[in-house]
Amino acid sequence: MNKRSATESKSKIINAAIKVFSENGYKGTSMRMIASTASISVGGLYLYFANKEDLYLTLIKEAYDELTRKVTNARNEAGSSSEALSLFISHYINTARKNRELILIQGREHKFAFGMDIKRKFFRDQKNIIEGIIQQGITSGEFSGCNVKETSKIIFCVLRGFILSLIVEPDALFSPEECSNLILNGLLKGKQK
Amino acid sequence: MNKRSATESKSKIINAAIKVFSENGYKGTSMRMIASTASISVGGLYLYFANKEDLYLTLIKEAYDELTRKVTNARNEAGSSSEALSLFISHYINTARKNRELILIQGREHKFAFGMDIKRKFFRDQKNIIEGIIQQGITSGEFSGCNVKETSKIIFCVLRGFILSLIVEPDALFSPEECSNLILNGLLKGKQK
DNA sequence: TCTGTAGCTGAACGTTTGTTCATGTGAACT
DNA sequence: AGTTCACATGAACAAACGTTCAGCTACAGA
């Protein structure tokens, strides 16, 4: 193994790319900016990534995989449906907060279609999980009957709005508990508090 | 007045700019793209706008003003607080839908700070309106006591998520009625349906 | 018909972009 | 000490960028 380590250089590049892409978006980021942030030469970038697009896609792919992995676990940890939903929401919000830098990238996209297949899959997965939780809650009599698809869209939009706030207006962020509380009291058959 | 009308050319440019900026973002849009979409020469753009930034800011300023104008009206039209909130939500969602192209632009921003003062003012205004409605509902005994600031943040995030959906995933959109229903049943003291 | 001028053009300029490649460097082997 | 080769460099290239400006066109009023 060389002292000038390849893996070390690659991770230096990845970290620099996250930072620079997050701050300037795809089009707003030049390979030279990434190179200088990583303290490496322009040409050096091309030793590890085929081109700018390859480097970018590597980043957002990893970001989504991580978020998905953590959030899907929430489902198995809960007893009741309300607890499942609350856990889902708090997992989602907390991981989003923690991975803020990675998520910032998606707010600065250069084209609609770019990496869209990765995102669509992610969105579909998330919405399916929410739908599953609501459906089960209705079946078990815990939630009042409602339009499952429509309701899960709304819940998903709250979370999506949270993500957008993360990007544009950090002081608009709310707590997971308050969020679950508002949503659940609209879902639960018997009013409680 | 010349047959080669200045006002007509200017509006041709604005329409073209909305279209091209929406599809490609700020950095992704070149003055040549706007010019050719507007069927005008590159140089012609600079007869009406000082530079690229000036042209862009003109667009988003108008977009926000329009949305604000329409939404603020909702407040005066309602009798009860629940009706006020429902009206606010449906006005917001419907105007957002109608002005989709204009709003798309904000999803493709090139830098955080760019035009951010305009946006922040808009966000503050919107949240104040929601807070006002909730506060009034609590005072009148229509809504159950809750953390006003936190709750209005969540409601605002639903709408913000709706906007983001408008950009990235049009089939994730929900109806204003269903949204009001979910939120209100969490707010109303007595459960109803 | 001629003239003044508002409206418009597109070649040209200086930068910056993504990418390439001939060249250099240094740790790990014999 | 010599050889090797993974790792690294940055000048160079073509393409695209925002912006300028000398010159054109077409209309209004004389």
Tab-separated table of N, CA and C in Angstrom, chain A residues 2-96:
chain	number	residue	atom	x	y	z
A	2	ASN	N	0.543	2.152	-0.877
A	2	ASN	CA	1.275	3.400	-0.985
A	2	ASN	C	0.906	4.350	0.159
A	3	LYS	N	1.851	5.196	0.531
A	3	LYS	CA	1.527	6.209	1.525
A	3	LYS	C	0.534	7.199	0.915
A	4	ARG	N	0.719	7.417	-0.383
A	4	ARG	CA	-0.272	8.227	-1.091
A	4	ARG	C	-1.438	7.307	-1.383
A	5	SER	N	-2.296	7.135	-0.383
A	5	SER	CA	-3.330	6.108	-0.442
A	5	SER	C	-4.503	6.481	-1.342
A	6	ALA	N	-4.912	5.528	-2.161
A	6	ALA	CA	-6.019	5.736	-3.091
A	6	ALA	C	-7.339	5.908	-2.356
A	7	THR	N	-7.579	5.038	-1.355
A	7	THR	CA	-8.861	5.101	-0.642
A	7	THR	C	-8.989	6.418	0.112
A	8	GLU	N	-7.856	6.876	0.638
A	8	GLU	CA	-7.888	8.142	1.371
A	8	GLU	C	-8.208	9.302	0.427
A	9	SER	N	-7.577	9.278	-0.729
A	9	SER	CA	-7.821	10.323	-1.717
A	9	SER	C	-9.269	10.314	-2.171
A	10	LYS	N	-9.785	9.114	-2.401
A	10	LYS	CA	-11.160	8.996	-2.877
A	10	LYS	C	-12.141	9.577	-1.857
A	11	SER	N	-11.896	9.275	-0.591
A	11	SER	CA	-12.831	9.781	0.416
A	11	SER	C	-12.650	11.287	0.615
A	12	LYS	N	-11.436	11.771	0.398
A	12	LYS	CA	-11.228	13.221	0.440
A	12	LYS	C	-12.062	13.892	-0.655
A	13	ILE	N	-12.046	13.259	-1.813
A	13	ILE	CA	-12.818	13.796	-2.941
A	13	ILE	C	-14.303	13.774	-2.644
A	14	ILE	N	-14.777	12.642	-2.105
A	14	ILE	CA	-16.210	12.515	-1.811
A	14	ILE	C	-16.658	13.575	-0.815
A	15	ASN	N	-15.904	13.748	0.240
A	15	ASN	CA	-16.264	14.754	1.239
A	15	ASN	C	-16.272	16.164	0.655
A	16	ALA	N	-15.261	16.438	-0.155
A	16	ALA	CA	-15.192	17.754	-0.780
A	16	ALA	C	-16.376	17.958	-1.724
A	17	ALA	N	-16.710	16.902	-2.466
A	17	ALA	CA	-17.801	16.993	-3.443
A	17	ALA	C	-19.130	17.256	-2.745
A	18	ILE	N	-19.360	16.553	-1.630
A	18	ILE	CA	-20.592	16.779	-0.864
A	18	ILE	C	-20.695	18.244	-0.469
A	19	LYS	N	-19.599	18.746	0.050
A	19	LYS	CA	-19.586	20.135	0.516
A	19	LYS	C	-19.859	21.115	-0.631
A	20	VAL	N	-19.116	20.957	-1.698
A	20	VAL	CA	-19.210	21.935	-2.787
A	20	VAL	C	-20.529	21.817	-3.560
A	21	PHE	N	-20.948	20.583	-3.852
A	21	PHE	CA	-22.236	20.394	-4.535
A	21	PHE	C	-23.367	20.961	-3.672
A	22	SER	N	-23.304	20.707	-2.362
A	22	SER	CA	-24.354	21.192	-1.461
A	22	SER	C	-24.479	22.699	-1.517
A	23	GLU	N	-23.338	23.353	-1.584
A	23	GLU	CA	-23.361	24.817	-1.515
A	23	GLU	C	-23.681	25.479	-2.845
A	24	ASN	N	-23.371	24.790	-3.930
A	24	ASN	CA	-23.488	25.466	-5.227
A	24	ASN	C	-24.336	24.756	-6.270
A	25	GLY	N	-24.842	23.562	-5.929
A	25	GLY	CA	-25.615	22.837	-6.921
A	25	GLY	C	-24.727	22.175	-7.949
A	26	TYR	N	-25.358	21.457	-8.866
A	26	TYR	CA	-24.582	20.701	-9.837
A	26	TYR	C	-23.893	21.611	-10.840
A	27	LYS	N	-24.698	22.395	-11.527
A	27	LYS	CA	-24.126	23.291	-12.544
A	27	LYS	C	-23.209	24.332	-11.928
A	28	GLY	N	-23.517	24.717	-10.700
A	28	GLY	CA	-22.726	25.755	-10.047
A	28	GLY	C	-21.391	25.267	-9.495
A	29	THR	N	-21.206	23.967	-9.581
A	29	THR	CA	-19.963	23.386	-9.073
A	29	THR	C	-19.041	23.013	-10.230
A	30	SER	N	-17.784	23.428	-10.151
A	30	SER	CA	-16.830	23.035	-11.188
A	30	SER	C	-15.880	21.977	-10.623
A	31	MET	N	-15.320	21.209	-11.515
A	31	MET	CA	-14.381	20.179	-11.102
A	31	MET	C	-13.183	20.820	-10.390
A	32	ARG	N	-12.829	22.017	-10.791
A	32	ARG	CA	-11.722	22.710	-10.149
A	32	ARG	C	-12.039	23.050	-8.693
A	33	MET	N	-13.293	23.429	-8.424
A	33	MET	CA	-13.693	23.735	-7.054
A	33	MET	C	-13.559	22.494	-6.175
A	34	ILE	N	-14.051	21.370	-6.692
A	34	ILE	CA	-13.966	20.122	-5.932
A	34	ILE	C	-12.504	19.759	-5.687
A	35	ALA	N	-11.712	19.870	-6.743
A	35	ALA	CA	-10.302	19.501	-6.639
A	35	ALA	C	-9.588	20.335	-5.578
A	36	SER	N	-9.794	21.631	-5.600
A	36	SER	CA	-9.061	22.482	-4.657
A	36	SER	C	-9.571	22.278	-3.235
A	37	THR	N	-10.876	22.022	-3.075
A	37	THR	CA	-11.408	21.741	-1.742
A	37	THR	C	-10.831	20.441	-1.192
A	38	ALA	N	-10.608	19.495	-2.084
A	38	ALA	CA	-10.066	18.198	-1.675
A	38	ALA	C	-8.538	18.226	-1.603
A	39	SER	N	-7.964	19.377	-1.911
A	39	SER	CA	-6.499	19.514	-1.961
A	39	SER	C	-5.873	18.464	-2.872
A	40	ILE	N	-6.385	18.427	-4.069
A	40	ILE	CA	-5.937	17.466	-5.058
A	40	ILE	C	-5.972	18.171	-6.408
A	41	SER	N	-5.333	17.621	-7.402
A	41	SER	CA	-5.353	18.274	-8.711
A	41	SER	C	-6.593	17.892	-9.509
A	42	VAL	N	-6.919	18.712	-10.506
A	42	VAL	CA	-8.106	18.442	-11.326
A	42	VAL	C	-8.022	17.059	-11.936
A	43	GLY	N	-6.869	16.781	-12.505
A	43	GLY	CA	-6.697	15.491	-13.166
A	43	GLY	C	-6.889	14.321	-12.216
A	44	GLY	N	-6.531	14.530	-10.951
A	44	GLY	CA	-6.650	13.484	-9.951
A	44	GLY	C	-8.070	12.984	-9.776
A	45	LEU	N	-9.046	13.862	-9.973
A	45	LEU	CA	-10.450	13.477	-9.835
A	45	LEU	C	-10.806	12.351	-10.798
A	46	TYR	N	-10.195	12.436	-11.977
A	46	TYR	CA	-10.549	11.483	-13.033
A	46	TYR	C	-9.876	10.135	-12.841
A	47	LEU	N	-9.069	10.016	-11.812
A	47	LEU	CA	-8.509	8.707	-11.475
A	47	LEU	C	-9.554	7.863	-10.762
A	48	TYR	N	-10.523	8.551	-10.115
A	48	TYR	CA	-11.489	7.830	-9.279
A	48	TYR	C	-12.920	7.889	-9.808
A	49	PHE	N	-13.192	8.888	-10.617
A	49	PHE	CA	-14.533	9.004	-11.178
A	49	PHE	C	-14.425	9.307	-12.671
A	50	ALA	N	-15.311	8.654	-13.425
A	50	ALA	CA	-15.238	8.771	-14.883
A	50	ALA	C	-15.435	10.208	-15.332
A	51	ASN	N	-16.360	10.912	-14.698
A	51	ASN	CA	-16.647	12.298	-15.063
A	51	ASN	C	-17.482	12.956	-13.963
A	52	LYS	N	-17.888	14.166	-14.188
A	52	LYS	CA	-18.630	14.932	-13.185
A	52	LYS	C	-19.933	14.222	-12.796
A	53	GLU	N	-20.653	13.746	-13.797
A	53	GLU	CA	-21.937	13.093	-13.544
A	53	GLU	C	-21.759	11.836	-12.690
A	54	ASP	N	-20.747	11.063	-12.988
A	54	ASP	CA	-20.472	9.846	-12.233
A	54	ASP	C	-20.222	10.168	-10.762
A	55	LEU	N	-19.432	11.187	-10.525
A	55	LEU	CA	-19.125	11.609	-9.160
A	55	LEU	C	-20.385	12.044	-8.419
A	56	TYR	N	-21.202	12.815	-9.095
A	56	TYR	CA	-22.442	13.319	-8.497
A	56	TYR	C	-23.414	12.191	-8.147
A	57	LEU	N	-23.605	11.289	-9.106
A	57	LEU	CA	-24.560	10.200	-8.891
A	57	LEU	C	-24.123	9.283	-7.749
A	58	THR	N	-22.839	9.074	-7.621
A	58	THR	CA	-22.322	8.280	-6.507
A	58	THR	C	-22.787	8.863	-5.174
A	59	LEU	N	-22.739	10.169	-5.075
A	59	LEU	CA	-23.117	10.840	-3.831
A	59	LEU	C	-24.599	10.677	-3.495
A	60	ILE	N	-25.472	11.017	-4.441
A	60	ILE	CA	-26.899	10.989	-4.075
A	60	ILE	C	-27.396	9.552	-3.905
A	61	LYS	N	-26.805	8.633	-4.647
A	61	LYS	CA	-27.161	7.220	-4.453
A	61	LYS	C	-26.907	6.811	-3.009
A	62	GLU	N	-25.746	7.130	-2.507
A	62	GLU	CA	-25.404	6.763	-1.134
A	62	GLU	C	-26.310	7.438	-0.108
A	63	ALA	N	-26.628	8.703	-0.370
A	63	ALA	CA	-27.471	9.455	0.562
A	63	ALA	C	-28.843	8.798	0.714
A	64	TYR	N	-29.444	8.438	-0.410
A	64	TYR	CA	-30.778	7.842	-0.368
A	64	TYR	C	-30.760	6.457	0.260
A	65	ASP	N	-29.741	5.676	-0.061
A	65	ASP	CA	-29.656	4.337	0.499
A	65	ASP	C	-29.588	4.378	2.016
A	66	GLU	N	-28.800	5.306	2.523
A	66	GLU	CA	-28.646	5.423	3.969
A	66	GLU	C	-29.966	5.778	4.645
A	67	LEU	N	-30.659	6.765	4.075
A	67	LEU	CA	-31.933	7.199	4.664
A	67	LEU	C	-32.950	6.065	4.628
A	68	THR	N	-33.027	5.368	3.501
A	68	THR	CA	-33.966	4.260	3.359
A	68	THR	C	-33.676	3.174	4.389
A	69	ARG	N	-32.411	2.805	4.510
A	69	ARG	CA	-32.015	1.743	5.424
A	69	ARG	C	-32.493	2.043	6.835
A	70	LYS	N	-32.253	3.265	7.285
A	70	LYS	CA	-32.603	3.612	8.661
A	70	LYS	C	-34.107	3.675	8.882
A	71	VAL	N	-34.811	4.274	7.918
A	71	VAL	CA	-36.241	4.496	8.115
A	71	VAL	C	-37.039	3.207	8.071
A	72	THR	N	-36.673	2.294	7.186
A	72	THR	CA	-37.439	1.055	7.063
A	72	THR	C	-37.390	0.224	8.335
A	73	ASN	N	-36.347	0.386	9.112
A	73	ASN	CA	-36.251	-0.338	10.380
A	73	ASN	C	-37.373	0.036	11.345
A	74	ALA	N	-37.802	1.280	11.252
A	74	ALA	CA	-38.803	1.801	12.181
A	74	ALA	C	-40.042	0.921	12.243
A	75	ARG	N	-40.354	0.334	11.116
A	75	ARG	CA	-41.589	-0.429	10.997
A	75	ARG	C	-41.633	-1.614	11.968
A	76	ASN	N	-40.512	-2.263	12.128
A	76	ASN	CA	-40.481	-3.492	12.921
A	76	ASN	C	-40.369	-3.245	14.419
A	77	GLU	N	-40.033	-2.036	14.777
A	77	GLU	CA	-39.769	-1.756	16.187
A	77	GLU	C	-41.031	-1.460	16.996
A	78	ALA	N	-42.134	-1.184	16.307
A	78	ALA	CA	-43.314	-0.664	17.001
A	78	ALA	C	-44.335	-1.736	17.368
A	79	GLY	N	-45.120	-1.444	18.417
A	79	GLY	CA	-46.224	-2.299	18.783
A	79	GLY	C	-47.481	-1.892	18.046
A	80	SER	N	-48.041	-0.739	18.401
A	80	SER	CA	-49.285	-0.276	17.787
A	80	SER	C	-49.010	0.485	16.495
A	81	SER	N	-50.066	0.783	15.756
A	81	SER	CA	-49.950	1.524	14.515
A	81	SER	C	-49.570	2.981	14.767
A	82	SER	N	-50.124	3.555	15.824
A	82	SER	CA	-49.773	4.949	16.119
A	82	SER	C	-48.305	5.047	16.489
A	83	GLU	N	-47.839	4.041	17.219
A	83	GLU	CA	-46.429	4.043	17.585
A	83	GLU	C	-45.564	3.877	16.339
A	84	ALA	N	-46.015	3.025	15.421
A	84	ALA	CA	-45.288	2.804	14.172
A	84	ALA	C	-45.162	4.106	13.391
A	85	LEU	N	-46.275	4.816	13.306
A	85	LEU	CA	-46.274	6.071	12.564
A	85	LEU	C	-45.376	7.114	13.237
A	86	SER	N	-45.489	7.200	14.548
A	86	SER	CA	-44.642	8.147	15.285
A	86	SER	C	-43.168	7.834	15.094
A	87	LEU	N	-42.835	6.535	15.175
A	87	LEU	CA	-41.447	6.117	15.000
A	87	LEU	C	-40.952	6.454	13.601
A	88	PHE	N	-41.807	6.166	12.636
A	88	PHE	CA	-41.437	6.466	11.249
A	88	PHE	C	-41.094	7.944	11.102
A	89	ILE	N	-41.991	8.773	11.607
A	89	ILE	CA	-41.808	10.226	11.493
A	89	ILE	C	-40.530	10.681	12.188
A	90	SER	N	-40.319	10.202	13.404
A	90	SER	CA	-39.137	10.687	14.133
A	90	SER	C	-37.843	10.142	13.520
A	91	HIS	N	-37.866	8.905	13.047
A	91	HIS	CA	-36.686	8.371	12.361
A	91	HIS	C	-36.378	9.204	11.128
A	92	TYR	N	-37.414	9.471	10.368
A	92	TYR	CA	-37.253	10.210	9.115
A	92	TYR	C	-36.646	11.585	9.384
A	93	ILE	N	-37.269	12.279	10.319
A	93	ILE	CA	-36.831	13.640	10.616
A	93	ILE	C	-35.423	13.673	11.200
A	94	ASN	N	-35.159	12.744	12.106
A	94	ASN	CA	-33.840	12.764	12.747
A	94	ASN	C	-32.709	12.382	11.788
A	95	THR	N	-32.950	11.382	10.940
A	95	THR	CA	-31.901	11.036	9.976
A	95	THR	C	-31.732	12.143	8.955
A	96	ALA	N	-32.831	12.760	8.584
A	96	ALA	CA	-32.746	13.874	7.640
A	96	ALA	C	-31.884	14.999	8.222
